Coordinates of C-alpha atoms and ligand atoms in Angstrom, one line a residue:
M1 CA 32.9 -66.8 81.1
L2 CA 30.8 -68.0 78.7
P3 CA 31.1 -66.4 75.2
Q4 CA 28.9 -63.5 74.7
P5 CA 27.0 -62.3 71.9
T6 CA 27.1 -58.8 70.5
V7 CA 24.8 -56.4 71.6
E8 CA 23.1 -56.7 67.9
Q9 CA 22.9 -60.4 68.7
A10 CA 21.1 -59.8 72.2
L11 CA 18.8 -57.5 70.7
A12 CA 17.7 -59.6 67.7
A13 CA 17.5 -62.4 70.0
F14 CA 15.1 -60.9 72.7
T15 CA 11.2 -61.1 72.2
L16 CA 8.7 -59.4 74.8
P17 CA 6.5 -61.6 76.6
E18 CA 3.1 -61.2 77.2
K19 CA 3.2 -61.8 80.4
L20 CA 6.0 -59.6 82.3
G21 CA 5.4 -59.2 86.3
F22 CA 7.7 -56.6 87.9
G23 CA 11.3 -56.9 87.1
R24 CA 11.5 -60.3 86.2
I25 CA 12.2 -60.0 82.5
S26 CA 15.7 -58.8 82.0
A27 CA 15.9 -56.3 78.8
P28 CA 18.7 -57.8 76.5
V29 CA 21.4 -54.9 77.0
M30 CA 22.6 -52.9 79.8
F31 CA 25.0 -49.7 79.9
S32 CA 28.4 -50.2 81.4
A33 CA 31.0 -47.3 82.6
T34 CA 33.9 -48.2 85.3
Y35 CA 35.7 -45.6 87.4
E36 CA 39.5 -46.1 88.3
K37 CA 42.0 -43.8 89.4
G38 CA 39.9 -40.9 90.0
E39 CA 38.4 -41.1 86.5
W40 CA 35.1 -42.4 84.5
S41 CA 35.0 -44.4 81.6
E42 CA 33.0 -43.0 78.6
G43 CA 30.8 -46.1 79.2
R44 CA 29.2 -48.4 76.3
L45 CA 26.0 -50.6 75.6
I46 CA 26.7 -54.4 76.0
P47 CA 25.0 -57.6 76.3
F48 CA 23.0 -58.1 79.6
G49 CA 24.9 -61.3 81.4
P50 CA 26.8 -62.0 83.9
I51 CA 29.6 -59.9 85.0
E52 CA 33.2 -60.8 86.5
L53 CA 33.7 -59.5 90.3
M54 CA 36.2 -60.2 92.7
P55 CA 34.5 -62.5 95.9
N56 CA 35.8 -60.1 98.2
A57 CA 34.9 -57.0 96.4
R58 CA 33.1 -54.4 99.0
S59 CA 30.1 -54.2 97.4
I60 CA 29.5 -57.9 98.3
Q61 CA 31.1 -57.7 101.8
F62 CA 29.8 -54.6 102.8
A63 CA 27.4 -53.6 100.6
E64 CA 29.2 -50.7 98.9
S65 CA 26.5 -50.0 96.5
V66 CA 23.5 -47.5 95.5
F67 CA 20.8 -47.9 93.0
E68 CA 18.2 -46.0 91.7
G69 CA 14.6 -47.0 90.3
M70 CA 13.2 -44.9 87.3
K71 CA 11.2 -45.5 83.9
A72 CA 11.0 -45.2 80.4
Y73 CA 7.9 -44.9 78.4
R74 CA 7.2 -44.8 74.8
V75 CA 4.4 -43.3 72.9
P76 CA 4.7 -44.5 69.1
P77 CA 5.9 -43.3 66.9
A78 CA 7.8 -40.9 69.2
R79 CA 11.3 -41.8 71.0
P80 CA 11.1 -43.2 74.4
H81 CA 10.6 -40.7 77.3
L82 CA 12.1 -40.3 81.0
F83 CA 10.0 -39.2 83.7
R84 CA 12.3 -36.8 86.2
P85 CA 15.6 -38.4 85.7
L86 CA 17.8 -35.5 86.7
D87 CA 15.7 -35.8 90.3
N88 CA 17.2 -39.6 90.0
A89 CA 20.4 -38.5 89.0
G90 CA 20.6 -35.8 92.3
R91 CA 19.5 -38.6 94.6
F92 CA 22.2 -41.3 93.0
A93 CA 24.7 -38.9 93.8
R94 CA 23.3 -37.9 97.1
S95 CA 23.4 -41.7 97.9
A96 CA 26.6 -42.6 96.9
T97 CA 28.1 -39.4 98.9
R98 CA 26.5 -40.8 101.8
V99 CA 28.7 -44.2 101.8
G100 CA 31.4 -42.3 100.8
M101 CA 31.4 -43.4 97.2
P102 CA 32.1 -41.3 94.0
A103 CA 29.2 -39.7 92.3
V104 CA 28.5 -40.5 88.8
P105 CA 28.3 -37.4 86.8
E106 CA 25.1 -36.5 85.6
S107 CA 26.0 -36.4 82.0
L108 CA 27.1 -40.2 82.3
F109 CA 24.0 -41.2 84.1
L110 CA 21.8 -39.5 81.5
A111 CA 23.9 -40.9 78.5
G112 CA 23.7 -44.8 80.2
L113 CA 19.7 -44.2 80.4
D114 CA 19.5 -43.1 77.0
A115 CA 21.6 -45.7 75.3
V116 CA 19.6 -48.0 76.9
A117 CA 16.0 -46.9 76.4
S118 CA 16.8 -46.3 72.7
A119 CA 18.3 -49.8 72.2
C120 CA 14.9 -51.1 74.1
A121 CA 12.8 -48.8 72.5
D122 CA 10.6 -51.9 70.9
F123 CA 10.5 -53.6 74.0
I124 CA 9.1 -50.9 76.4
P125 CA 5.4 -52.0 77.0
T126 CA 2.9 -49.6 76.2
R127 CA -0.1 -51.1 77.9
S128 CA -0.8 -48.6 80.9
G129 CA 1.1 -49.1 83.9
S130 CA 3.8 -51.2 82.4
S131 CA 6.8 -49.6 81.3
L132 CA 10.8 -49.9 81.2
Y133 CA 12.0 -50.0 84.7
L134 CA 15.3 -48.8 84.5
R135 CA 17.9 -49.9 87.5
P136 CA 21.1 -47.9 87.2
T137 CA 23.5 -49.2 89.9
L138 CA 26.8 -48.4 91.5
F139 CA 29.2 -50.7 93.2
S140 CA 32.7 -51.2 94.1
T141 CA 34.8 -53.9 92.1
E142 CA 37.8 -53.5 94.2
G143 CA 38.5 -56.7 96.7
G144 CA 39.4 -56.1 100.3
Y145 CA 38.5 -57.1 103.8
D146 CA 39.0 -54.0 105.4
V147 CA 36.1 -51.7 105.9
V148 CA 37.4 -48.8 103.7
N149 CA 35.9 -47.1 100.5
S150 CA 37.5 -48.7 97.4
G151 CA 39.2 -47.1 94.3
A152 CA 37.5 -48.7 91.6
F153 CA 33.8 -49.0 90.6
R154 CA 31.5 -49.8 88.2
F155 CA 28.3 -47.8 87.2
L156 CA 25.5 -50.3 85.2
V157 CA 22.3 -49.1 83.8
L158 CA 19.9 -52.3 84.1
A159 CA 16.6 -52.6 82.4
S160 CA 13.4 -54.8 82.8
P161 CA 9.9 -54.7 80.8
S162 CA 7.5 -54.5 83.7
E163 CA 4.3 -54.3 84.8
P164 CA 3.3 -51.9 88.4
Y165 CA 4.9 -53.9 91.2
S166 CA 1.6 -55.1 92.6
S167 CA -1.1 -56.0 90.8
G168 CA -3.9 -54.7 93.2
P169 CA -4.4 -53.4 96.5
M170 CA -1.8 -54.1 99.0
R171 CA -2.2 -55.6 102.5
V172 CA 0.3 -54.3 104.6
R173 CA 2.1 -55.5 108.0
I174 CA 3.0 -53.1 110.7
E175 CA 6.6 -54.3 111.7
R176 CA 6.9 -53.5 115.4
D177 CA 10.3 -55.7 116.1
D178 CA 12.5 -54.6 113.4
V179 CA 13.6 -51.0 112.3
R180 CA 14.6 -50.5 108.7
A181 CA 17.2 -47.5 109.3
A182 CA 18.6 -45.6 112.1
R183 CA 18.8 -42.0 113.1
G184 CA 21.9 -40.6 111.5
G185 CA 22.2 -43.7 109.6
V186 CA 21.9 -44.2 105.7
G187 CA 17.9 -44.9 105.6
A188 CA 17.9 -41.6 102.9
A189 CA 20.1 -43.5 100.8
K190 CA 19.3 -45.8 98.5
T191 CA 21.9 -48.3 99.3
G192 CA 21.8 -52.2 99.4
G193 CA 21.9 -52.5 103.4
N194 CA 18.8 -50.7 103.9
Y195 CA 16.9 -53.6 101.7
A196 CA 18.9 -56.3 103.2
A197 CA 17.5 -54.8 106.3
A198 CA 14.0 -54.9 105.4
M199 CA 14.3 -58.8 103.8
R200 CA 13.3 -60.4 106.8
A201 CA 10.2 -58.4 107.7
T202 CA 9.2 -58.6 103.9
T203 CA 9.1 -62.6 104.5
R204 CA 7.4 -62.3 107.7
A205 CA 4.6 -60.2 105.7
V206 CA 4.2 -62.3 103.1
A207 CA 3.6 -65.6 105.3
D208 CA 1.1 -63.4 106.8
G209 CA -0.5 -62.7 103.3
C210 CA 0.8 -58.9 103.0
T211 CA 2.9 -57.6 100.4
V212 CA 4.8 -55.7 102.2
S213 CA 5.7 -54.2 106.1
L214 CA 5.2 -50.9 107.0
W215 CA 8.2 -49.2 109.2
L216 CA 8.2 -47.1 112.3
D217 CA 10.7 -44.7 113.5
P218 CA 13.8 -46.5 114.9
Q219 CA 13.8 -44.6 118.2
Q220 CA 10.2 -44.9 120.0
R221 CA 8.4 -47.7 117.6
Q222 CA 5.7 -44.7 117.6
T223 CA 5.3 -42.9 114.4
I224 CA 5.3 -44.6 110.6
E225 CA 8.0 -43.8 108.1
E226 CA 7.7 -46.1 104.9
L227 CA 6.8 -49.1 103.4
S228 CA 9.7 -51.4 102.0
G229 CA 10.5 -49.6 98.9
M230 CA 7.4 -47.4 99.1
N231 CA 6.5 -44.2 100.8
I232 CA 2.8 -44.3 102.4
F233 CA -0.2 -41.6 102.4
A234 CA -3.0 -41.3 104.6
V235 CA -6.3 -39.4 103.4
I236 CA -7.2 -37.8 106.5
D237 CA -10.6 -35.8 106.8
G238 CA -10.2 -35.2 102.7
E239 CA -6.3 -34.0 103.5
I240 CA -3.6 -35.9 102.2
H241 CA -1.1 -36.9 104.9
T242 CA 2.3 -38.2 104.6
P243 CA 5.0 -38.5 107.0
V244 CA 7.5 -35.7 107.2
L245 CA 11.2 -37.0 105.4
S246 CA 13.8 -37.4 108.0
D247 CA 17.3 -39.1 107.3
S248 CA 15.7 -42.8 107.9
I249 CA 13.3 -42.4 105.4
L250 CA 13.8 -42.6 101.7
P251 CA 13.0 -39.2 99.8
G252 CA 10.9 -40.9 96.8
I253 CA 10.6 -39.0 93.4
T254 CA 7.3 -40.3 93.2
R255 CA 6.1 -39.0 96.8
D256 CA 7.1 -35.8 95.8
S257 CA 4.9 -36.2 92.5
V258 CA 2.0 -37.1 94.6
L259 CA 2.5 -34.1 96.9
R260 CA 2.7 -31.7 93.9
L261 CA -0.1 -33.3 91.9
A262 CA -2.7 -33.3 95.0
A263 CA -1.9 -29.8 95.4
H264 CA -2.1 -28.9 92.1
S265 CA -5.7 -30.7 92.2
G266 CA -6.8 -28.5 95.1
Y267 CA -6.4 -30.8 98.2
R268 CA -4.5 -29.6 101.2
T269 CA -1.3 -31.9 101.8
V270 CA 0.1 -32.0 105.0
E271 CA 3.8 -33.5 105.8
R272 CA 4.4 -34.2 109.5
P273 CA 5.3 -37.0 112.1
M274 CA 2.3 -39.2 111.9
P275 CA 1.6 -41.6 115.2
I276 CA 1.3 -44.9 114.3
A277 CA -1.9 -45.2 117.4
E278 CA -3.5 -41.7 115.7
L279 CA -3.5 -43.3 112.7
L280 CA -5.2 -46.8 113.6
A281 CA -7.5 -44.5 115.8
D282 CA -8.5 -42.3 112.8
I283 CA -9.4 -45.5 110.5
A284 CA -11.3 -46.8 113.4
A285 CA -13.3 -43.3 113.5
N286 CA -13.5 -43.5 109.6
R287 CA -11.4 -39.9 109.6
C288 CA -8.8 -41.8 107.5
S289 CA -10.7 -42.6 104.5
E290 CA -8.0 -44.4 102.4
L291 CA -4.0 -45.0 102.5
F292 CA -1.9 -45.7 100.0
A293 CA 1.7 -46.4 98.6
S294 CA 3.8 -44.7 96.1
G295 CA 7.0 -45.2 94.6
T296 CA 8.3 -45.5 90.9
A297 CA 7.7 -49.9 91.0
A298 CA 4.4 -49.2 92.7
I299 CA 3.3 -46.2 90.6
I300 CA 0.5 -45.4 93.3
N301 CA -1.2 -48.1 94.9
P302 CA -4.2 -48.6 97.3
I303 CA -3.4 -49.9 100.6
E304 CA -6.4 -52.3 101.5
S305 CA -6.0 -53.0 105.2
L306 CA -2.9 -52.5 108.3
L307 CA -2.2 -56.0 109.7
D308 CA -1.1 -55.4 113.4
A309 CA 1.3 -57.7 115.3
D310 CA -1.9 -58.5 117.5
G311 CA -3.4 -59.9 114.6
R312 CA -6.2 -57.0 114.0
Q313 CA -6.8 -55.7 110.8
H314 CA -7.3 -52.2 110.0
R315 CA -8.9 -51.3 106.9
P316 CA -9.4 -47.8 105.4
G317 CA -12.0 -49.0 103.3
A318 CA -12.0 -46.3 100.3
S319 CA -9.3 -45.6 97.6
A320 CA -11.1 -42.9 95.1
V321 CA -8.2 -40.5 96.0
A322 CA -5.5 -42.6 95.4
L323 CA -7.1 -44.0 92.0
R324 CA -7.7 -40.4 90.8
L325 CA -4.2 -39.5 91.5
R326 CA -2.4 -42.7 90.0
Q327 CA -4.7 -42.1 87.0
S328 CA -3.4 -38.2 87.0
L329 CA -0.1 -39.3 87.3
L330 CA -0.1 -42.2 84.7
D331 CA -1.8 -39.6 82.0
I332 CA 1.4 -37.4 82.1
Q333 CA 4.0 -40.4 82.4
E334 CA 2.2 -42.0 79.5
G335 CA 1.8 -38.6 77.3
R336 CA -2.1 -38.4 77.6
A337 CA -2.3 -35.2 79.3
Q338 CA 0.3 -32.0 79.3
D339 CA 3.0 -31.8 81.8
P340 CA 2.6 -28.8 83.8
F341 CA 5.6 -29.7 85.9
G342 CA 8.0 -30.4 83.3
W343 CA 8.7 -33.9 84.8
I344 CA 9.0 -35.4 80.9
H345 CA 12.5 -35.9 79.3
R346 CA 12.8 -36.5 76.0
L347 CA 15.4 -38.4 74.6
Ligands
COI1 C1 11.5 -48.5 92.7 O1 10.3 -48.1 93.2 O2 11.9 -47.9 92.0 C2 12.6 -49.3 94.1 O3 13.7 -49.0 94.2 C3 11.5 -49.8 95.2 C4 11.8 -51.6 95.4 C5 11.4 -51.7 93.7 C6 13.2 -51.6 95.3

């Protein structure tokens, strides 16, 4: 291993570039804690850099790993604040439990976020839509070729000063061949394997000029589920519809925020199974006026078109509802509006 700088040296050497993109710039420090013999270590801030890991670690071999995506914001001169971190803590614990890993205690999860967001306060971008993206990550460090849960784990909180995932309206490719997650599987857990399952489809989507894939249900491939890393919404006859959660859909915290914000703003919201054939017919008949994606990284992002396997583009055309909800969400997240939901967590 190369000699590592101290935390102070790493922080002092870092400058925030003008152009950030999403997840491209790593913050100079990270929080690290370990789990061994049934106990969590206290955890501490260390410089961001390479880590040592056995090549047969089950996190590498079997994706024995889970993660979260969340954000820290700053309104100078106040200290940084987080958005719904206890919801992320809960989902992180449920994801770990689903794959048989020990859950990170909520107090350790929050300590890690606080340590990283506070140390990086000067690097939290304040341009609207930008933030410090936080990536709590839990993975096994024990080596083994057998398919059993490990006894040793590491918890890291990584960070990246970031812009939104997409810089404009997205084109989405309907994935008719692969499926992302099975009934009774791990699709509702934020575990690495779900994202591996999505990558070939994303490559196909990008080759076709799109950003992400739209997944269909794993059994019949008839109802829409989610996008890779985002949930999906449709504005139909002025109502806001989204697929009802199942064990193959990630329960997005932004998804929940959209539903609550929309209801608070007077929209009727509907969670239901959404057949793809019906959605395409609703777009053609102008009943579905807009589609949009939600996610921590994506925020709320209009979808300009759905590309089907037959090459047809389906364009709902509008984006006013998505943009209004996006502004309301950002106003709360970025401290310009009252937070009637108790979502803001001050450090
Ligand atoms: C997020 O929105 O935080 C995600 O985890 C989605 C993706 C960037 C992996």
